[in-house]
Amino acid sequence: MNRKFSSAVLIIFLSAFFVYADSVTISEIDNSSLLVNQKIKTSINVTDNNGKPILELTRDNFRIFETPEGCVEEEKEIIDFEAGKNMNSGINLLFLVDNSGSMYANDDGSIEDSPDESIWRITHAKNALLSLIKEIKNPKDRTGVVTFNYKTGNIEEPTNKLINIEKALNEISKPEKGEGYTELYECLYESVDIIKNYGGRKIIVLLSDGENFPLENNSVFTERVGIDGAIESARKEGISVFTIGFGREADAESLRKISAGTGGLFFWASNQNDLEKLYSLIREQVLNEYYISYRAGMEAADKKQVRVLYDTGGSTFESRSFYYSDTMFGLPQDKINYLFFILIPIALLLLWLLSLLKFEKKKSGPSLDVLTMNGKKAKMPAMTIVEGRDEIKIGSAKNSDMTIVGDAKISGHEASIKKKNGRYTIMSDSPTGVIVNNRRVKSKGLRSGDLITIGNTTIVFDSGEAAVKTEKKK
Amino acid sequence: MPLSVRIILFGFIGIIAGLIAWPFTEFILFYQASFPSLLLFSMVLGVIIGFLMGGCFGLGEGIISHAYGRIIPGMIMGMVIGTVGGLIGFVIGQAALLLLGTTFFNSVGSFRRFGFPLSKALGWGAFGICIGSIEGIRSKSVNKILIGIAGGLTGGIIGGLVFEYLRVSNPENPYLRLAGLLILGLLIGICYGIFENRMSNASLYLLNGRFKGKEFLLNKRRTSIGKSEQAEIPLEGYRRVADLHAEIIKEKKDYMFMLTEKNEVTQMVTCINDGQTDKKKLSDGDIIRVGSAQLQFRTR
């Protein structure tokens, strides 16, 4: 009797201590617009000593400061200020409910394994949720539920069809033997994944009556993130986690750490009445959050701390949080490395070298170049016409001076090239003549560039002259 | 020089463009804090990258084609268009960020992983379009502009995606930013070259002389042939070629050869298939003689 009394006092004292004064919390810092318009958007939760949200505040009640990591604090001008923004745009509420074995005991934990459903903690949680759902009238509000023990279950993603939530709640059942563990951290991490793709304000309300009690070698969670990983993932997505400890065995320390790390609040509850009030209160708090935006500073830093000062006219209260400032432009180095600029002359040098790639032909002797064979580029090397050579026979015969293999249309001897009067002349061996520059001729004095077509093969005659120096006109 | 080498050379120009732009990028990044706003900072970044890479691409075409008269005007045009391209790319990137951020990606994590690089890549695509069209605008050719748009957009988006992923994966590493810029430049260059190759229906192949073996893509409506540096097909070093000797005019699917400098000398040395011609519709394989140069007309 004595023990119960003192623990009750302790609980009341702790709760009172927690909600004693006005309090202000930065519940969310949204940096998604940072690179778009340099805006940081915050959601501020202001409550009185009963936890009731304080309404009708104006921007004059608030001051906001930003400290980039490693720099000095600077006050920022408030750009946007809106009260009750969430009431219009709707919020996403995900209720994460402990479904471990201990939730089937009664409220104070004295009776376990009772067949009477009505005294179970889980029943009280269900009822509290059902009564909260009746309060939700805004079709833009989405509500979801997830239970957890050794894994998540009864998942109903945020929806405005509340009948689905009722259905999911009614399907909650006692875990089998060996399932009754409490994978609090991992299931919280999973809940973040469930809610993160929904647009608008996102809240997880976590109800637990015990502590994180992992199942060894749990096949569901091959990689574990732990409490820090879960907090980190919620914070990165701007999700505030409100935590409720049900009963004395609740792990207040961890639950407080989770809510503090994500911009939420922690509450004690000991019965269904408490739960109903708390669920309703949390929702009310979120709906009445103040939306404040300001322009982020230009300093490049990984992390920036934000401090909000709330002035009641008499006293001031403050809250601190931080956000990861997007370094998507990249973080600059500590000092400029002027050595990088050496690349400029190197690049110009490369450009100059490129311009030297002339692909120019040098002066050489006359030659015959097989250009194409059977429509494709020929791979035969050019044949230089040796000075003094009297006659060059062209054909498919092996004893030709220029043997062309691979072309069925070429006969043994098609044509010969002879030097006549100092000029190379082609003469046809066949009665039909030979094609030079697409014209059928019997014989022709060859000029540089003349294209000889024999069969399916084209051959270019090159007299060997290269560049001709031209006089610059004045 | 085979036509495919042109593609490689364009890629090379792109790499050089990235090399030039990178030190300035790091410089501006270092002074990020002194800019009054993030918007201005990223705009300046885009403009500087555009100016430098545009100038490089602009003079690059002249270098590759050995049309030295085009190098300086090309560079200046490239700097101007590149600057505009940097601005446009930035604006489009920001608009895409706004759109994607507010409509598609509600999760901060997925926005960071997909939404951001995607929007920026779109911006780079727009940037690539401007860079690609430099040559077309310089030579006042609609077809070349289309080639540039296609090549620049493709290279810009792919290269931009690579650049942005490298930036996001490791924000402190300046060398990854360098790699990203090089790849961006390389891809814009190569894609431009590939589209230029694919979208040109005909070419002229030089059979003799100084530039024997060189192939010129006919992708403009009017391609000039002559000794002058202003000619699209410059025949410097060949005898009896007038400054602007002849033209090939593309009309729908047909290519017309026309002698533009009409006098006794030029008429004598201008032949198609060994017949003196003033004007003729070209067929595949026609041998065109201009002065001492012989070119083969090829349809592709």
JSON list of C-alpha atoms in Angstrom, two decimals, chain A residues 30-32 34-38 196-200 202 236-238 295 297-300 324-338 340-344 346-348 350-352 354-362 367 369 371-372 377 436-439 444 447-451 458 460-462 465-470 472-473, chain B residues 1-2 5 9 12-13 16 19-24 26-27 29-39 41-42 45 56 59-60 63-64 66 68 94 97-98 106-112 116 120 164 167-168 171-175 177-178 205 207-212 227 236-239 243 271-275 285-287 289 292 294 296 298:
[
{"chain": "A", "resi": 30, "resn": "ASP", "atom": "CA", "xyz": [11.54, 21.55, -42.88]},
{"chain": "A", "resi": 31, "resn": "ASN", "atom": "CA", "xyz": [14.51, 22.26, -45.11]},
{"chain": "A", "resi": 32, "resn": "SER", "atom": "CA", "xyz": [13.01, 20.97, -48.36]},
{"chain": "A", "resi": 34, "resn": "LEU", "atom": "CA", "xyz": [16.20, 25.44, -48.84]},
{"chain": "A", "resi": 35, "resn": "LEU", "atom": "CA", "xyz": [17.58, 25.14, -52.33]},
{"chain": "A", "resi": 36, "resn": "VAL", "atom": "CA", "xyz": [14.45, 26.42, -53.97]},
{"chain": "A", "resi": 37, "resn": "ASN", "atom": "CA", "xyz": [13.97, 29.72, -52.18]},
{"chain": "A", "resi": 38, "resn": "GLN", "atom": "CA", "xyz": [16.38, 29.54, -49.25]},
{"chain": "A", "resi": 196, "resn": "LYS", "atom": "CA", "xyz": [7.29, 9.46, -44.90]},
{"chain": "A", "resi": 197, "resn": "ASN", "atom": "CA", "xyz": [5.81, 9.60, -48.39]},
{"chain": "A", "resi": 198, "resn": "TYR", "atom": "CA", "xyz": [2.65, 11.38, -47.34]},
{"chain": "A", "resi": 199, "resn": "GLY", "atom": "CA", "xyz": [2.50, 15.10, -48.00]},
{"chain": "A", "resi": 200, "resn": "GLY", "atom": "CA", "xyz": [2.06, 17.52, -45.14]},
{"chain": "A", "resi": 202, "resn": "LYS", "atom": "CA", "xyz": [3.63, 13.95, -40.13]},
{"chain": "A", "resi": 236, "resn": "LYS", "atom": "CA", "xyz": [15.53, 13.69, -41.41]},
{"chain": "A", "resi": 237, "resn": "GLU", "atom": "CA", "xyz": [11.97, 13.34, -42.62]},
{"chain": "A", "resi": 238, "resn": "GLY", "atom": "CA", "xyz": [10.66, 16.06, -40.32]},
{"chain": "A", "resi": 295, "resn": "ARG", "atom": "CA", "xyz": [15.60, 32.80, -44.74]},
{"chain": "A", "resi": 297, "resn": "GLY", "atom": "CA", "xyz": [22.04, 32.02, -43.94]},
{"chain": "A", "resi": 298, "resn": "MET", "atom": "CA", "xyz": [24.48, 31.52, -46.75]},
{"chain": "A", "resi": 299, "resn": "GLU", "atom": "CA", "xyz": [27.24, 29.90, -44.72]},
{"chain": "A", "resi": 300, "resn": "ALA", "atom": "CA", "xyz": [28.16, 26.47, -45.95]},
{"chain": "A", "resi": 324, "resn": "TYR", "atom": "CA", "xyz": [21.03, 19.47, -41.89]},
{"chain": "A", "resi": 325, "resn": "SER", "atom": "CA", "xyz": [21.70, 22.28, -44.29]},
{"chain": "A", "resi": 326, "resn": "ASP", "atom": "CA", "xyz": [21.80, 20.83, -47.76]},
{"chain": "A", "resi": 327, "resn": "THR", "atom": "CA", "xyz": [25.27, 20.76, -49.07]},
{"chain": "A", "resi": 328, "resn": "MET", "atom": "CA", "xyz": [24.14, 19.76, -52.46]},
{"chain": "A", "resi": 329, "resn": "PHE", "atom": "CA", "xyz": [26.30, 22.35, -54.07]},
{"chain": "A", "resi": 330, "resn": "GLY", "atom": "CA", "xyz": [29.11, 20.64, -52.32]},
{"chain": "A", "resi": 331, "resn": "LEU", "atom": "CA", "xyz": [31.15, 21.77, -49.37]},
{"chain": "A", "resi": 332, "resn": "PRO", "atom": "CA", "xyz": [33.96, 24.10, -50.28]},
{"chain": "A", "resi": 333, "resn": "GLN", "atom": "CA", "xyz": [37.44, 23.29, -49.17]},
{"chain": "A", "resi": 334, "resn": "ASP", "atom": "CA", "xyz": [39.09, 24.96, -46.23]},
{"chain": "A", "resi": 335, "resn": "LYS", "atom": "CA", "xyz": [41.12, 27.22, -48.39]},
{"chain": "A", "resi": 336, "resn": "ILE", "atom": "CA", "xyz": [41.38, 27.89, -52.07]},
{"chain": "A", "resi": 337, "resn": "ASN", "atom": "CA", "xyz": [43.88, 25.73, -53.80]},
{"chain": "A", "resi": 338, "resn": "TYR", "atom": "CA", "xyz": [45.20, 28.09, -56.46]},
{"chain": "A", "resi": 340, "resn": "PHE", "atom": "CA", "xyz": [43.79, 24.15, -59.54]},
{"chain": "A", "resi": 341, "resn": "PHE", "atom": "CA", "xyz": [44.14, 27.07, -61.92]},
{"chain": "A", "resi": 342, "resn": "ILE", "atom": "CA", "xyz": [47.11, 25.35, -63.54]},
{"chain": "A", "resi": 343, "resn": "LEU", "atom": "CA", "xyz": [44.49, 23.42, -65.43]},
{"chain": "A", "resi": 344, "resn": "ILE", "atom": "CA", "xyz": [43.71, 26.53, -67.48]},
{"chain": "A", "resi": 346, "resn": "ILE", "atom": "CA", "xyz": [47.03, 22.95, -69.58]},
{"chain": "A", "resi": 347, "resn": "ALA", "atom": "CA", "xyz": [43.64, 23.08, -71.23]},
{"chain": "A", "resi": 348, "resn": "LEU", "atom": "CA", "xyz": [44.75, 25.82, -73.61]},
{"chain": "A", "resi": 350, "resn": "LEU", "atom": "CA", "xyz": [45.59, 20.79, -75.24]},
{"chain": "A", "resi": 351, "resn": "LEU", "atom": "CA", "xyz": [43.47, 22.98, -77.49]},
{"chain": "A", "resi": 352, "resn": "TRP", "atom": "CA", "xyz": [46.54, 24.15, -79.30]},
{"chain": "A", "resi": 354, "resn": "LEU", "atom": "CA", "xyz": [44.34, 19.63, -81.11]},
{"chain": "A", "resi": 355, "resn": "SER", "atom": "CA", "xyz": [44.64, 22.35, -83.71]},
{"chain": "A", "resi": 356, "resn": "LEU", "atom": "CA", "xyz": [47.91, 20.80, -84.83]},
{"chain": "A", "resi": 357, "resn": "LEU", "atom": "CA", "xyz": [46.18, 17.55, -85.72]},
{"chain": "A", "resi": 358, "resn": "LYS", "atom": "CA", "xyz": [46.01, 18.46, -89.32]},
{"chain": "A", "resi": 359, "resn": "PHE", "atom": "CA", "xyz": [45.45, 15.10, -90.95]},
{"chain": "A", "resi": 360, "resn": "GLU", "atom": "CA", "xyz": [47.22, 16.65, -93.84]},
{"chain": "A", "resi": 361, "resn": "LYS", "atom": "CA", "xyz": [48.76, 14.65, -96.54]},
{"chain": "A", "resi": 362, "resn": "LYS", "atom": "CA", "xyz": [52.41, 15.17, -97.18]},
{"chain": "A", "resi": 367, "resn": "SER", "atom": "CA", "xyz": [49.85, 6.38, -106.07]},
{"chain": "A", "resi": 369, "resn": "ASP", "atom": "CA", "xyz": [44.46, 3.95, -103.67]},
{"chain": "A", "resi": 371, "resn": "LEU", "atom": "CA", "xyz": [38.84, 3.33, -101.99]},
{"chain": "A", "resi": 372, "resn": "THR", "atom": "CA", "xyz": [35.92, 0.93, -101.82]},
{"chain": "A", "resi": 377, "resn": "LYS", "atom": "CA", "xyz": [35.66, 0.76, -97.42]},
{"chain": "A", "resi": 436, "resn": "VAL", "atom": "CA", "xyz": [36.67, 7.13, -114.87]},
{"chain": "A", "resi": 437, "resn": "ASN", "atom": "CA", "xyz": [34.77, 9.74, -112.86]},
{"chain": "A", "resi": 438, "resn": "ASN", "atom": "CA", "xyz": [31.51, 7.95, -113.62]},
{"chain": "A", "resi": 439, "resn": "ARG", "atom": "CA", "xyz": [32.15, 8.22, -117.35]},
{"chain": "A", "resi": 444, "resn": "LYS", "atom": "CA", "xyz": [42.01, 8.95, -120.42]},
{"chain": "A", "resi": 447, "resn": "ARG", "atom": "CA", "xyz": [44.38, 13.89, -113.20]},
{"chain": "A", "resi": 448, "resn": "SER", "atom": "CA", "xyz": [44.90, 13.82, -109.48]},
{"chain": "A", "resi": 449, "resn": "GLY", "atom": "CA", "xyz": [41.76, 12.70, -107.78]},
{"chain": "A", "resi": 450, "resn": "ASP", "atom": "CA", "xyz": [40.31, 10.79, -110.70]},
{"chain": "A", "resi": 451, "resn": "LEU", "atom": "CA", "xyz": [38.17, 7.92, -109.52]},
{"chain": "A", "resi": 458, "resn": "THR", "atom": "CA", "xyz": [36.80, 2.11, -106.89]},
{"chain": "A", "resi": 460, "resn": "VAL", "atom": "CA", "xyz": [41.68, 6.80, -106.67]},
{"chain": "A", "resi": 461, "resn": "PHE", "atom": "CA", "xyz": [44.61, 8.02, -108.68]},
{"chain": "A", "resi": 462, "resn": "ASP", "atom": "CA", "xyz": [46.76, 10.50, -106.80]},
{"chain": "A", "resi": 465, "resn": "GLU", "atom": "CA", "xyz": [51.08, 16.79, -105.05]},
{"chain": "A", "resi": 466, "resn": "ALA", "atom": "CA", "xyz": [50.07, 18.08, -101.67]},
{"chain": "A", "resi": 467, "resn": "ALA", "atom": "CA", "xyz": [49.61, 21.65, -100.55]},
{"chain": "A", "resi": 468, "resn": "VAL", "atom": "CA", "xyz": [50.04, 24.45, -103.00]},
{"chain": "A", "resi": 469, "resn": "LYS", "atom": "CA", "xyz": [51.30, 27.67, -101.55]},
{"chain": "A", "resi": 470, "resn": "THR", "atom": "CA", "xyz": [48.89, 30.46, -102.33]},
{"chain": "A", "resi": 472, "resn": "LYS", "atom": "CA", "xyz": [48.20, 36.19, -99.87]},
{"chain": "A", "resi": 473, "resn": "LYS", "atom": "CA", "xyz": [46.12, 38.85, -101.59]},
{"chain": "B", "resi": 1, "resn": "MET", "atom": "CA", "xyz": [40.12, 11.60, -91.14]},
{"chain": "B", "resi": 2, "resn": "PRO", "atom": "CA", "xyz": [37.16, 9.30, -90.81]},
{"chain": "B", "resi": 5, "resn": "VAL", "atom": "CA", "xyz": [37.05, 10.62, -85.36]},
{"chain": "B", "resi": 9, "resn": "LEU", "atom": "CA", "xyz": [37.32, 15.03, -81.04]},
{"chain": "B", "resi": 12, "resn": "PHE", "atom": "CA", "xyz": [37.76, 15.70, -76.25]},
{"chain": "B", "resi": 13, "resn": "ILE", "atom": "CA", "xyz": [36.74, 19.35, -76.60]},
{"chain": "B", "resi": 16, "resn": "ILE", "atom": "CA", "xyz": [38.79, 20.39, -72.09]},
{"chain": "B", "resi": 19, "resn": "LEU", "atom": "CA", "xyz": [38.87, 21.29, -67.27]},
{"chain": "B", "resi": 20, "resn": "ILE", "atom": "CA", "xyz": [38.60, 25.02, -67.80]},
{"chain": "B", "resi": 21, "resn": "ALA", "atom": "CA", "xyz": [35.35, 25.45, -65.92]},
{"chain": "B", "resi": 22, "resn": "TRP", "atom": "CA", "xyz": [36.30, 23.50, -62.79]},
{"chain": "B", "resi": 23, "resn": "PRO", "atom": "CA", "xyz": [38.84, 25.78, -61.06]},
{"chain": "B", "resi": 24, "resn": "PHE", "atom": "CA", "xyz": [36.42, 28.69, -61.36]},
{"chain": "B", "resi": 26, "resn": "GLU", "atom": "CA", "xyz": [35.73, 25.72, -56.90]},
{"chain": "B", "resi": 27, "resn": "PHE", "atom": "CA", "xyz": [36.61, 29.38, -56.52]},
{"chain": "B", "resi": 29, "resn": "LEU", "atom": "CA", "xyz": [32.06, 27.64, -54.14]},
{"chain": "B", "resi": 30, "resn": "PHE", "atom": "CA", "xyz": [34.67, 28.82, -51.67]},
{"chain": "B", "resi": 31, "resn": "TYR", "atom": "CA", "xyz": [33.04, 32.25, -51.53]},
{"chain": "B", "resi": 32, "resn": "GLN", "atom": "CA", "xyz": [29.53, 30.86, -51.15]},
{"chain": "B", "resi": 33, "resn": "ALA", "atom": "CA", "xyz": [28.99, 32.67, -47.86]},
{"chain": "B", "resi": 34, "resn": "SER", "atom": "CA", "xyz": [29.63, 36.09, -49.34]},
{"chain": "B", "resi": 35, "resn": "PHE", "atom": "CA", "xyz": [26.69, 35.87, -51.72]},
{"chain": "B", "resi": 36, "resn": "PRO", "atom": "CA", "xyz": [23.52, 37.59, -50.49]},
{"chain": "B", "resi": 37, "resn": "SER", "atom": "CA", "xyz": [21.32, 34.71, -51.48]},
{"chain": "B", "resi": 38, "resn": "LEU", "atom": "CA", "xyz": [21.41, 31.09, -52.55]},
{"chain": "B", "resi": 39, "resn": "LEU", "atom": "CA", "xyz": [19.56, 31.99, -55.73]},
{"chain": "B", "resi": 41, "resn": "PHE", "atom": "CA", "xyz": [24.96, 32.07, -55.89]},
{"chain": "B", "resi": 42, "resn": "SER", "atom": "CA", "xyz": [23.65, 29.22, -58.00]},
{"chain": "B", "resi": 45, "resn": "LEU", "atom": "CA", "xyz": [27.68, 29.36, -60.81]},
{"chain": "B", "resi": 56, "resn": "CYS", "atom": "CA", "xyz": [35.42, 26.26, -75.40]},
{"chain": "B", "resi": 59, "resn": "LEU", "atom": "CA", "xyz": [36.09, 27.53, -80.68]},
{"chain": "B", "resi": 60, "resn": "GLY", "atom": "CA", "xyz": [36.32, 23.76, -80.67]},
{"chain": "B", "resi": 63, "resn": "ILE", "atom": "CA", "xyz": [39.63, 23.70, -84.50]},
{"chain": "B", "resi": 64, "resn": "ILE", "atom": "CA", "xyz": [38.22, 20.32, -85.43]},
{"chain": "B", "resi": 66, "resn": "HIS", "atom": "CA", "xyz": [40.44, 23.31, -89.43]},
{"chain": "B", "resi": 68, "resn": "TYR", "atom": "CA", "xyz": [40.70, 28.71, -88.48]},
{"chain": "B", "resi": 94, "resn": "GLN", "atom": "CA", "xyz": [15.06, 25.67, -60.05]},
{"chain": "B", "resi": 97, "resn": "LEU", "atom": "CA", "xyz": [13.07, 21.56, -58.16]},
{"chain": "B", "resi": 98, "resn": "LEU", "atom": "CA", "xyz": [10.03, 23.53, -57.13]},
{"chain": "B", "resi": 106, "resn": "ASN", "atom": "CA", "xyz": [6.97, 14.15, -50.20]},
{"chain": "B", "resi": 107, "resn": "SER", "atom": "CA", "xyz": [9.68, 12.23, -48.46]},
{"chain": "B", "resi": 108, "resn": "VAL", "atom": "CA", "xyz": [12.76, 14.30, -47.79]},
{"chain": "B", "resi": 109, "resn": "GLY", "atom": "CA", "xyz": [14.93, 11.27, -48.35]},
{"chain": "B", "resi": 110, "resn": "SER", "atom": "CA", "xyz": [13.55, 10.46, -51.77]},
{"chain": "B", "resi": 111, "resn": "PHE", "atom": "CA", "xyz": [13.62, 14.12, -52.76]},
{"chain": "B", "resi": 112, "resn": "ARG", "atom": "CA", "xyz": [17.29, 14.23, -51.96]},
{"chain": "B", "resi": 116, "resn": "PHE", "atom": "CA", "xyz": [17.13, 16.91, -56.66]},
{"chain": "B", "resi": 120, "resn": "LYS", "atom": "CA", "xyz": [19.25, 19.62, -61.85]},
{"chain": "B", "resi": 164, "resn": "GLU", "atom": "CA", "xyz": [24.75, 15.77, -59.75]},
{"chain": "B", "resi": 167, "resn": "ARG", "atom": "CA", "xyz": [28.16, 15.95, -56.16]},
{"chain": "B", "resi": 168, "resn": "VAL", "atom": "CA", "xyz": [25.54, 14.57, -53.81]},
{"chain": "B", "resi": 171, "resn": "PRO", "atom": "CA", "xyz": [29.83, 16.77, -51.06]},
{"chain": "B", "resi": 172, "resn": "GLU", "atom": "CA", "xyz": [33.27, 17.46, -49.61]},
{"chain": "B", "resi": 173, "resn": "ASN", "atom": "CA", "xyz": [35.25, 15.99, -52.47]},
{"chain": "B", "resi": 174, "resn": "PRO", "atom": "CA", "xyz": [36.26, 18.61, -55.05]},
{"chain": "B", "resi": 175, "resn": "TYR", "atom": "CA", "xyz": [37.79, 16.01, -57.35]},
{"chain": "B", "resi": 177, "resn": "ARG", "atom": "CA", "xyz": [33.11, 17.65, -58.92]},
{"chain": "B", "resi": 178, "resn": "LEU", "atom": "CA", "xyz": [35.95, 17.79, -61.43]},
{"chain": "B", "resi": 205, "resn": "TYR", "atom": "CA", "xyz": [34.76, 13.17, -99.67]},
{"chain": "B", "resi": 207, "resn": "LEU", "atom": "CA", "xyz": [39.86, 12.46, -103.11]},
{"chain": "B", "resi": 208, "resn": "ASN", "atom": "CA", "xyz": [43.18, 14.23, -103.55]},
{"chain": "B", "resi": 209, "resn": "GLY", "atom": "CA", "xyz": [45.56, 16.93, -102.50]},
{"chain": "B", "resi": 210, "resn": "ARG", "atom": "CA", "xyz": [46.36, 18.44, -99.17]},
{"chain": "B", "resi": 211, "resn": "PHE", "atom": "CA", "xyz": [43.29, 17.25, -97.29]},
{"chain": "B", "resi": 212, "resn": "LYS", "atom": "CA", "xyz": [42.92, 13.93, -99.10]},
{"chain": "B", "resi": 227, "resn": "LYS", "atom": "CA", "xyz": [39.49, 28.86, -100.86]},
{"chain": "B", "resi": 236, "resn": "GLU", "atom": "CA", "xyz": [43.06, 26.17, -99.14]},
{"chain": "B", "resi": 237, "resn": "GLY", "atom": "CA", "xyz": [46.14, 24.83, -100.91]},
{"chain": "B", "resi": 238, "resn": "TYR", "atom": "CA", "xyz": [44.35, 23.75, -104.06]},
{"chain": "B", "resi": 239, "resn": "ARG", "atom": "CA", "xyz": [44.89, 25.47, -107.38]},
{"chain": "B", "resi": 243, "resn": "ASP", "atom": "CA", "xyz": [37.33, 32.34, -102.63]},
{"chain": "B", "resi": 271, "resn": "CYS", "atom": "CA", "xyz": [33.08, 19.85, -113.64]},
{"chain": "B", "resi": 272, "resn": "ILE", "atom": "CA", "xyz": [30.83, 17.09, -112.50]},
{"chain": "B", "resi": 273, "resn": "ASN", "atom": "CA", "xyz": [31.81, 13.64, -113.74]},
{"chain": "B", "resi": 274, "resn": "ASP", "atom": "CA", "xyz": [34.25, 15.31, -116.15]},
{"chain": "B", "resi": 275, "resn": "GLY", "atom": "CA", "xyz": [31.58, 17.50, -117.70]},
{"chain": "B", "resi": 285, "resn": "GLY", "atom": "CA", "xyz": [28.85, 8.91, -106.34]},
{"chain": "B", "resi": 286, "resn": "ASP", "atom": "CA", "xyz": [29.10, 12.06, -108.47]},
{"chain": "B", "resi": 287, "resn": "ILE", "atom": "CA", "xyz": [32.65, 13.32, -108.82]},
{"chain": "B", "resi": 289, "resn": "ARG", "atom": "CA", "xyz": [35.92, 18.91, -109.63]},
{"chain": "B", "resi": 292, "resn": "SER", "atom": "CA", "xyz": [42.54, 20.99, -108.70]},
{"chain": "B", "resi": 294, "resn": "GLN", "atom": "CA", "xyz": [38.13, 16.41, -106.66]},
{"chain": "B", "resi": 296, "resn": "GLN", "atom": "CA", "xyz": [33.00, 12.58, -104.28]},
{"chain": "B", "resi": 298, "resn": "ARG", "atom": "CA", "xyz": [28.02, 10.56, -101.06]}
]
